[in-house]
């Protein structure tokens, strides 16, 4: 299983290119597509990223739904039409399209945040606030369980 771990901050150049962390590139090096798959999060101002194999598994899971169901139609419409296959260039960079940058409010630095089988691309300031909120929720939950 491919695991994306840690957090990396990389600069975005004027053309919208950013270097993908070497450890993330290594996690997808064996896959058929030499790049990453990215789409806008439906819950947060971030981008969801993964290797092509993980995206293929998502597709297979959706294929198990009734092909004529509203759920299947909504998932395929929302997920696959909004997904970008971003190939690595010779320097290990990807080009982030403007709609993705706008959704995640990314301007000059990209935070690559590992999430196990997937990762996210964040505006670092927004991620910092999200991370602190998540940590606080964990602390609050722990405190309420020990009370």
Coordinates of N, CA, C and O in Angstrom, one line a residue:
X1 N 0.8 -1.2 0.0 CA 0.0 0.0 0.0 C 0.9 1.2 0.0 O 1.9 1.3 0.7
X2 N 0.5 2.2 -0.8 CA 1.2 3.5 -0.9 C 0.8 4.4 0.3 O -0.4 4.6 0.5
X3 N 1.8 4.9 1.0 CA 1.5 5.8 2.1 C 2.2 7.1 1.9 O 3.4 7.2 1.6
X4 N 1.4 8.2 2.0 CA 1.9 9.5 1.9 C 2.0 10.1 3.4 O 1.0 10.1 4.0
X5 N 3.2 10.4 3.8 CA 3.4 10.9 5.2 C 4.1 12.2 5.2 O 4.8 12.6 4.3
X6 N 3.9 12.9 6.3 CA 4.5 14.2 6.6 C 3.9 15.4 5.9 O 2.9 15.2 5.1
X7 N 4.5 16.6 6.1 CA 4.0 17.8 5.5 C 5.2 18.5 4.9 O 6.3 18.6 5.5
X8 N 5.1 19.0 3.7 CA 6.1 19.6 2.9 C 5.6 20.9 2.4 O 4.5 21.0 1.9
X9 N 6.4 22.0 2.4 CA 6.0 23.3 1.9 C 6.9 23.5 0.7 O 8.1 23.5 0.8
X10 N 6.3 23.8 -0.5 CA 7.0 24.1 -1.7 C 6.5 25.3 -2.4 O 5.3 25.5 -2.4
X11 N 7.4 26.1 -3.0 CA 7.0 27.3 -3.7 C 6.3 27.0 -5.0 O 6.8 26.1 -5.8
X12 N 5.4 27.8 -5.3 CA 4.7 27.8 -6.6 C 5.4 28.8 -7.5 O 5.6 30.0 -7.0
X13 N 5.7 28.5 -8.7 CA 6.3 29.5 -9.6 C 5.3 30.3 -10.3 O 4.1 30.0 -10.2
X14 N 5.7 31.3 -11.1 CA 4.7 32.2 -11.8 C 3.9 31.5 -12.8 O 2.8 31.9 -13.2
X15 N 4.3 30.3 -13.3 CA 3.5 29.6 -14.3 C 2.6 28.6 -13.6 O 1.8 27.9 -14.3
X16 N 2.6 28.5 -12.3 CA 1.7 27.6 -11.6 C 2.3 26.2 -11.4 O 1.6 25.2 -11.1
X17 N 3.6 26.1 -11.5 CA 4.3 24.8 -11.3 C 4.8 24.7 -9.9 O 5.2 25.7 -9.3
X18 N 4.8 23.5 -9.4 CA 5.3 23.3 -8.0 C 5.9 21.9 -8.0 O 5.5 21.0 -8.7
X19 N 7.0 21.8 -7.3 CA 7.7 20.5 -7.1 C 7.0 19.7 -6.1 O 6.7 20.1 -5.0
X20 N 6.7 18.4 -6.6 CA 6.1 17.5 -5.7 C 7.2 16.9 -4.8 O 8.2 16.5 -5.3
X21 N 6.9 16.8 -3.5 CA 8.0 16.2 -2.6 C 8.5 14.9 -3.2 O 7.7 14.0 -3.6
X22 N 9.8 14.7 -3.1 CA 10.5 13.5 -3.6 C 9.9 12.2 -3.0 O 9.6 11.2 -3.7
X23 N 9.5 12.2 -1.7 CA 9.0 11.0 -1.1 C 7.6 10.7 -1.7 O 7.2 9.5 -1.8
X24 N 6.8 11.7 -2.1 CA 5.5 11.5 -2.7 C 5.7 11.0 -4.1 O 5.0 10.1 -4.5
X25 N 6.7 11.5 -4.8 CA 6.9 11.0 -6.2 C 7.4 9.6 -6.1 O 7.0 8.8 -7.0
X26 N 8.2 9.2 -5.2 CA 8.6 7.8 -5.0 C 7.4 6.9 -4.8 O 7.5 5.7 -5.2
X27 N 6.4 7.3 -4.1 CA 5.3 6.5 -3.8 C 4.4 6.1 -5.0 O 3.7 5.1 -5.0
X28 N 4.6 6.9 -6.1 CA 3.8 6.6 -7.3 C 4.7 6.3 -8.5 O 4.2 6.0 -9.6
X29 N 6.0 6.1 -8.3 CA 6.9 5.9 -9.3 C 6.6 4.5 -10.1 O 6.9 4.4 -11.3
X30 N 6.1 3.6 -9.4 CA 5.8 2.2 -10.0 C 4.5 2.2 -10.7 O 4.2 1.2 -11.4
X31 N 3.7 3.2 -10.7 CA 2.4 3.2 -11.3 C 2.4 3.5 -12.8 O 3.4 4.1 -13.3
X32 N 1.4 3.2 -13.4 CA 1.3 3.3 -14.9 C 1.4 4.8 -15.3 O 1.8 5.1 -16.4
X33 N 0.9 5.7 -14.5 CA 0.9 7.1 -14.9 C 1.9 7.8 -14.0 O 1.9 7.8 -12.8
X34 N 2.9 8.5 -14.6 CA 4.0 9.2 -13.9 C 3.5 10.6 -13.6 O 3.8 11.6 -14.2
X35 N 2.7 10.7 -12.5 CA 2.2 11.9 -12.0 C 1.3 11.6 -10.9 O 1.3 10.5 -10.3
X36 N 0.4 12.6 -10.6 CA -0.6 12.5 -9.5 C -1.9 12.8 -10.1 O -2.0 13.5 -11.1
X37 N -2.9 12.4 -9.4 CA -4.3 12.8 -9.7 C -4.8 13.7 -8.6 O -4.6 13.5 -7.4
X38 N -5.5 14.8 -9.0 CA -5.9 15.8 -8.1 C -7.3 16.3 -8.4 O -7.6 16.4 -9.6
X39 N -8.1 16.6 -7.4 CA -9.4 17.2 -7.6 C -9.8 18.0 -6.4 O -9.2 17.9 -5.3
X40 N -10.7 18.9 -6.6 CA -11.1 19.8 -5.5 C -11.9 19.1 -4.4 O -12.7 18.2 -4.7
X41 N -11.5 19.3 -3.1 CA -12.2 18.7 -2.0 C -13.7 19.3 -2.1 O -13.9 20.4 -2.4
X42 N -14.6 18.4 -1.7 CA -16.0 18.8 -1.7 C -16.4 19.4 -0.3 O -17.5 19.9 -0.1
X43 N -15.5 19.3 0.7 CA -15.8 19.7 2.0 C -14.9 20.9 2.5 O -15.3 21.6 3.4
X44 N -13.7 21.0 2.0 CA -12.7 22.0 2.5 C -12.1 22.7 1.3 O -12.0 22.2 0.2
X45 N -11.4 23.9 1.6 CA -10.7 24.6 0.6 C -9.3 24.0 0.4 O -8.3 24.6 0.7
X46 N -9.3 22.8 -0.1 CA -8.0 22.1 -0.3 C -8.2 21.2 -1.6 O -9.3 21.1 -2.1
X47 N -7.1 20.6 -2.0 CA -7.1 19.7 -3.2 C -6.8 18.3 -2.7 O -5.9 18.1 -1.9
X48 N -7.5 17.3 -3.1 CA -7.3 15.9 -2.8 C -6.4 15.4 -3.8 O -6.6 15.6 -5.0
X49 N -5.3 14.7 -3.4 CA -4.3 14.1 -4.3 C -4.1 12.6 -4.0 O -4.2 12.2 -2.9
X50 N -3.7 11.9 -5.0 CA -3.4 10.5 -4.9 C -2.7 10.0 -6.2 O -2.6 10.7 -7.2
X51 N -2.3 8.8 -6.1 CA -1.7 8.1 -7.3 C -2.9 7.6 -8.2 O -4.0 7.4 -7.7
X52 N -2.6 7.2 -9.4 CA -3.6 6.7 -10.3 C -4.2 5.4 -9.9 O -5.4 5.2 -10.1
X53 N -3.4 4.6 -9.2 CA -4.0 3.3 -8.7 C -5.1 3.5 -7.7 O -6.1 2.8 -7.7
X54 N -4.9 4.5 -6.8 CA -6.0 4.8 -5.8 C -7.2 5.3 -6.6 O -8.3 5.0 -6.2
X55 N -7.0 6.1 -7.6 CA -8.1 6.7 -8.4 C -8.9 5.5 -9.1 O -10.1 5.5 -9.2
X56 N -8.1 4.6 -9.6 CA -8.7 3.4 -10.3 C -9.5 2.6 -9.3 O -10.6 2.1 -9.6
X57 N -9.1 2.5 -8.0 CA -9.9 1.8 -7.0 C -11.2 2.5 -6.7 O -12.2 1.9 -6.5
X58 N -11.1 3.9 -6.7 CA -12.3 4.7 -6.5 C -13.3 4.4 -7.6 O -14.5 4.3 -7.4
X59 N -12.8 4.4 -8.8 CA -13.6 4.1 -10.0 C -14.3 2.7 -9.9 O -15.5 2.6 -10.1
X60 N -13.5 1.8 -9.4 CA -14.1 0.4 -9.3 C -15.2 0.4 -8.2 O -16.2 -0.3 -8.4
X61 N -15.0 1.1 -7.1 CA -16.0 1.2 -6.1 C -17.3 1.8 -6.6 O -18.4 1.4 -6.3
X62 N -17.1 2.9 -7.4 CA -18.3 3.5 -7.9 C -19.0 2.6 -8.9 O -20.2 2.6 -9.0
X63 N -18.2 1.8 -9.6 CA -18.8 0.8 -10.6 C -19.7 -0.2 -9.9 O -20.6 -0.8 -10.6
X64 N -19.5 -0.4 -8.6 CA -20.3 -1.4 -7.9 C -21.7 -0.8 -7.6 O -22.6 -1.6 -7.2
X65 N -21.9 0.4 -7.7 CA -23.2 1.1 -7.5 C -24.1 0.8 -8.7 O -23.6 0.6 -9.8
X66 N -25.4 0.8 -8.5 CA -26.4 0.7 -9.6 C -26.1 1.8 -10.6 O -26.1 3.0 -10.3
X67 N -25.8 1.4 -11.8 CA -25.4 2.4 -12.9 C -26.5 3.4 -13.1 O -26.2 4.5 -13.6
X68 N -27.7 3.1 -12.8 CA -28.8 4.1 -13.1 C -29.3 4.8 -11.8 O -30.2 5.6 -11.8
X69 N -28.5 4.6 -10.7 CA -28.9 5.3 -9.5 C -28.5 6.7 -9.5 O -27.5 7.1 -10.1
X70 N -29.2 7.5 -8.7 CA -28.8 8.9 -8.5 C -27.5 9.1 -7.8 O -26.7 10.0 -8.2
X71 N -27.2 8.2 -6.9 CA -25.9 8.3 -6.2 C -24.8 8.0 -7.1 O -23.8 8.8 -7.1
X72 N -24.9 7.0 -7.9 CA -23.8 6.7 -8.9 C -23.6 7.9 -9.9 O -22.5 8.3 -10.2
X73 N -24.7 8.4 -10.3 CA -24.7 9.5 -11.3 C -24.0 10.8 -10.7 O -23.1 11.4 -11.3
X74 N -24.4 11.1 -9.4 CA -23.8 12.2 -8.7 C -22.3 12.0 -8.5 O -21.5 13.0 -8.7
X75 N -22.0 10.9 -8.0 CA -20.5 10.6 -7.7 C -19.7 10.7 -9.0 O -18.6 11.3 -9.0
X76 N -20.1 10.1 -10.1 CA -19.3 10.1 -11.3 C -19.2 11.5 -11.9 O -18.2 11.9 -12.3
X77 N -20.4 12.2 -11.8 CA -20.4 13.6 -12.3 C -19.4 14.5 -11.5 O -18.6 15.2 -12.1
X78 N -19.6 14.4 -10.2 CA -18.8 15.3 -9.4 C -17.3 14.9 -9.3 O -16.5 15.8 -9.4
X79 N -17.1 13.7 -9.2 CA -15.7 13.2 -9.0 C -14.9 13.2 -10.3 O -13.8 13.9 -10.4
X80 N -15.3 12.5 -11.3 CA -14.4 12.3 -12.4 C -14.4 13.5 -13.4 O -13.3 13.7 -14.0
X81 N -15.4 14.3 -13.4 CA -15.3 15.5 -14.3 C -14.5 16.6 -13.7 O -14.0 17.5 -14.4
X82 N -14.2 16.5 -12.4 CA -13.4 17.5 -11.7 C -12.0 17.1 -11.5 O -11.2 17.8 -10.8
X83 N -11.6 15.9 -12.0 CA -10.3 15.4 -11.7 C -9.3 15.7 -12.8 O -9.6 15.7 -13.9
X84 N -8.0 16.0 -12.3 CA -7.0 16.4 -13.2 C -5.8 15.4 -13.1 O -5.4 15.1 -11.9
X85 N -5.3 14.8 -14.2 CA -4.1 14.0 -14.1 C -3.0 14.9 -14.4 O -2.9 15.5 -15.5
X86 N -2.1 15.1 -13.4 CA -1.0 16.1 -13.5 C 0.3 15.3 -13.6 O 0.8 14.7 -12.6
X87 N 0.9 15.3 -14.8 CA 2.2 14.6 -15.1 C 3.3 15.3 -14.5 O 3.4 16.6 -14.5
X88 N 4.3 14.6 -14.0 CA 5.6 15.2 -13.6 C 6.4 15.6 -14.8 O 6.5 14.9 -15.8
X89 N 7.0 16.8 -14.7 CA 8.0 17.2 -15.7 C 9.3 16.6 -15.3 O 9.5 15.9 -14.3
X90 N 10.4 17.0 -16.1 CA 11.7 16.4 -15.8 C 12.3 16.8 -14.5 O 13.2 16.1 -14.0
X91 N 11.7 17.8 -13.8 CA 12.2 18.3 -12.5 C 11.3 17.8 -11.4 O 11.5 18.3 -10.3
X92 N 10.4 17.0 -11.7 CA 9.5 16.5 -10.6 C 8.4 17.5 -10.2 O 7.8 17.4 -9.2
X93 N 8.1 18.4 -11.2 CA 7.0 19.4 -10.9 C 5.8 19.0 -11.6 O 5.8 18.3 -12.6
X94 N 4.7 19.6 -11.1 CA 3.4 19.5 -11.8 C 2.9 20.9 -12.1 O 3.3 21.9 -11.4
X95 N 2.0 21.1 -13.0 CA 1.4 22.3 -13.3 C 0.0 22.3 -12.8 O -0.9 21.5 -13.2
X96 N -0.3 23.2 -11.8 CA -1.6 23.2 -11.2 C -2.5 24.2 -11.9 O -2.2 25.4 -12.0
X97 N -3.6 23.7 -12.5 CA -4.5 24.6 -13.3 C -5.1 25.7 -12.4 O -5.4 25.4 -11.2
X98 N -5.4 26.8 -13.0 CA -5.9 28.0 -12.2 C -7.2 27.6 -11.4 O -7.3 28.0 -10.3
X99 N -8.2 26.8 -11.9 CA -9.3 26.5 -11.1 C -9.0 25.8 -9.8 O -9.6 26.0 -8.8
X100 N -8.0 24.9 -9.9 CA -7.5 24.2 -8.7 C -6.9 25.2 -7.7 O -7.2 25.2 -6.5
X101 N -6.0 26.0 -8.2 CA -5.4 27.0 -7.3 C -6.4 27.9 -6.6 O -6.3 28.2 -5.5
X102 N -7.4 28.4 -7.4 CA -8.4 29.2 -6.9 C -9.3 28.5 -5.8 O -9.5 29.1 -4.8
X103 N -9.6 27.3 -6.1 CA -10.4 26.6 -5.1 C -9.7 26.5 -3.7 O -10.3 26.7 -2.7
X104 N -8.4 26.1 -3.8 CA -7.6 26.0 -2.5 C -7.0 27.3 -2.0 O -6.3 27.3 -1.0
X105 N -7.3 28.4 -2.7 CA -6.7 29.7 -2.4 C -5.2 29.7 -2.2 O -4.6 30.3 -1.4
X106 N -4.6 28.9 -3.1 CA -3.1 28.8 -3.2 C -2.6 29.9 -4.0 O -3.0 30.1 -5.1
X107 N -1.6 30.7 -3.5 CA -1.0 31.8 -4.2 C 0.5 31.6 -4.5 O 0.9 31.8 -5.6
X108 N 1.2 31.3 -3.4 CA 2.7 31.3 -3.7 C 3.4 30.1 -3.0 O 4.5 29.7 -3.4
X109 N 2.8 29.4 -2.1 CA 3.3 28.2 -1.5 C 2.3 27.1 -1.4 O 1.1 27.4 -1.1
X110 N 2.7 25.9 -1.6 CA 1.8 24.8 -1.5 C 2.2 23.9 -0.3 O 3.4 23.5 -0.3
X111 N 1.3 23.5 0.6 CA 1.6 22.6 1.6 C 1.1 21.2 1.1 O -0.1 21.0 0.9
X112 N 2.0 20.3 1.0 CA 1.6 18.9 0.6 C 1.5 18.2 2.0 O 2.5 18.0 2.7
X113 N 0.3 17.7 2.3 CA 0.0 17.1 3.6 C -0.4 15.6 3.4 O -1.4 15.3 2.8
X114 N 0.5 14.7 3.9 CA 0.2 13.3 3.9 C -1.0 12.9 4.7 O -1.2 13.4 5.8
X115 N -1.8 12.0 4.1 CA -3.0 11.5 4.8 C -3.1 9.9 4.7 O -4.1 9.4 4.6
X116 N -1.9 9.3 4.7 CA -1.9 7.8 4.5 C -2.0 7.5 3.0 O -1.0 7.7 2.3
X117 N -3.1 6.9 2.6 CA -3.3 6.5 1.2 C -3.5 7.7 0.2 O -3.4 7.5 -1.0
X118 N -3.7 8.9 0.8 CA -3.9 10.0 -0.1 C -3.2 11.2 0.6 O -2.5 11.1 1.6
X119 N -3.2 12.4 -0.1 CA -2.6 13.6 0.5 C -3.5 14.8 0.0 O -4.4 14.6 -0.8
X120 N -3.2 15.9 0.6 CA -3.9 17.1 0.3 C -2.9 18.2 -0.1 O -1.8 18.2 0.5
X121 N -3.3 19.1 -0.9 CA -2.5 20.3 -1.2 C -3.3 21.5 -0.7 O -4.5 21.7 -1.0
X122 N -2.7 22.3 0.2 CA -3.3 23.3 0.9 C -2.6 24.7 0.7 O -1.4 24.7 0.5
X123 N -3.3 25.7 1.0 CA -2.7 27.0 1.3 C -2.1 26.8 2.7 O -2.9 26.4 3.6
X124 N -0.8 27.1 2.9 CA -0.3 26.8 4.3 C -1.0 27.4 5.4 O -1.1 26.8 6.5
X125 N -1.4 28.7 5.3 CA -2.1 29.3 6.4 C -3.5 28.7 6.7 O -3.8 28.5 7.9
X126 N -4.2 28.3 5.6 CA -5.5 27.7 5.9 C -5.3 26.3 6.5 O -6.0 25.9 7.4
X127 N -4.2 25.6 6.0 CA -3.9 24.3 6.6 C -3.6 24.4 8.1 O -4.0 23.6 8.9
X128 N -2.8 25.4 8.4 CA -2.4 25.6 9.8 C -3.6 25.8 10.7 O -3.7 25.2 11.8
X129 N -4.5 26.6 10.3 CA -5.8 26.8 11.1 C -6.6 25.5 11.1 O -7.1 25.2 12.2
X130 N -6.7 24.8 10.0 CA -7.4 23.5 10.0 C -6.7 22.5 11.0 O -7.4 21.8 11.7
X131 N -5.4 22.4 10.9 CA -4.7 21.5 11.8 C -4.9 21.8 13.2 O -5.1 20.9 14.1
X132 N -4.8 23.1 13.6 CA -5.0 23.5 15.0 C -6.4 23.1 15.5 O -6.6 22.7 16.6
X133 N -7.4 23.4 14.6 CA -8.8 23.1 15.0 C -8.9 21.5 15.2 O -9.6 21.1 16.1
X134 N -8.3 20.7 14.3 CA -8.4 19.3 14.4 C -7.7 18.8 15.7 O -8.3 18.0 16.5
X135 N -6.6 19.4 16.0 CA -5.9 19.0 17.3 C -6.7 19.4 18.5 O -6.8 18.7 19.5
X136 N -7.4 20.6 18.5 CA -8.2 21.0 19.6 C -9.4 20.1 19.8 O -9.8 19.8 20.9
X137 N -10.0 19.7 18.7 CA -11.1 18.8 18.8 C -10.7 17.5 19.4 O -11.5 16.9 20.2
X138 N -9.5 17.0 19.0 CA -9.0 15.7 19.6 C -8.8 15.9 21.1 O -9.2 15.1 22.0
X139 N -8.2 17.1 21.5 CA -7.9 17.3 22.9 C -9.3 17.5 23.7 O -9.4 16.9 24.8
X140 N -10.2 18.1 23.1 CA -11.5 18.3 23.8 C -12.2 16.9 23.9 O -12.8 16.7 25.0
X141 N -12.1 16.1 22.9 CA -12.8 14.8 23.0 C -12.1 13.9 24.1 O -12.7 13.3 24.9
X142 N -10.8 14.0 24.1 CA -10.0 13.3 25.1 C -10.4 13.7 26.5 O -10.5 12.9 27.4
X143 N -10.5 15.0 26.7 CA -10.8 15.6 28.0 C -12.2 15.2 28.4 O -12.4 14.8 29.6
X144 N -13.1 15.1 27.5 CA -14.5 14.7 27.9 C -14.6 13.3 28.2 O -15.4 12.9 29.0
X145 N -13.8 12.4 27.6 CA -13.8 11.0 27.9 C -13.1 10.7 29.2 O -13.4 9.7 29.9
X146 N -12.2 11.6 29.7 CA -11.5 11.4 30.9 C -12.2 12.0 32.1 O -11.8 11.9 33.2
X147 N -13.3 12.8 31.8 CA -13.9 13.5 32.9 C -14.9 12.6 33.7 O -15.3 11.6 33.4

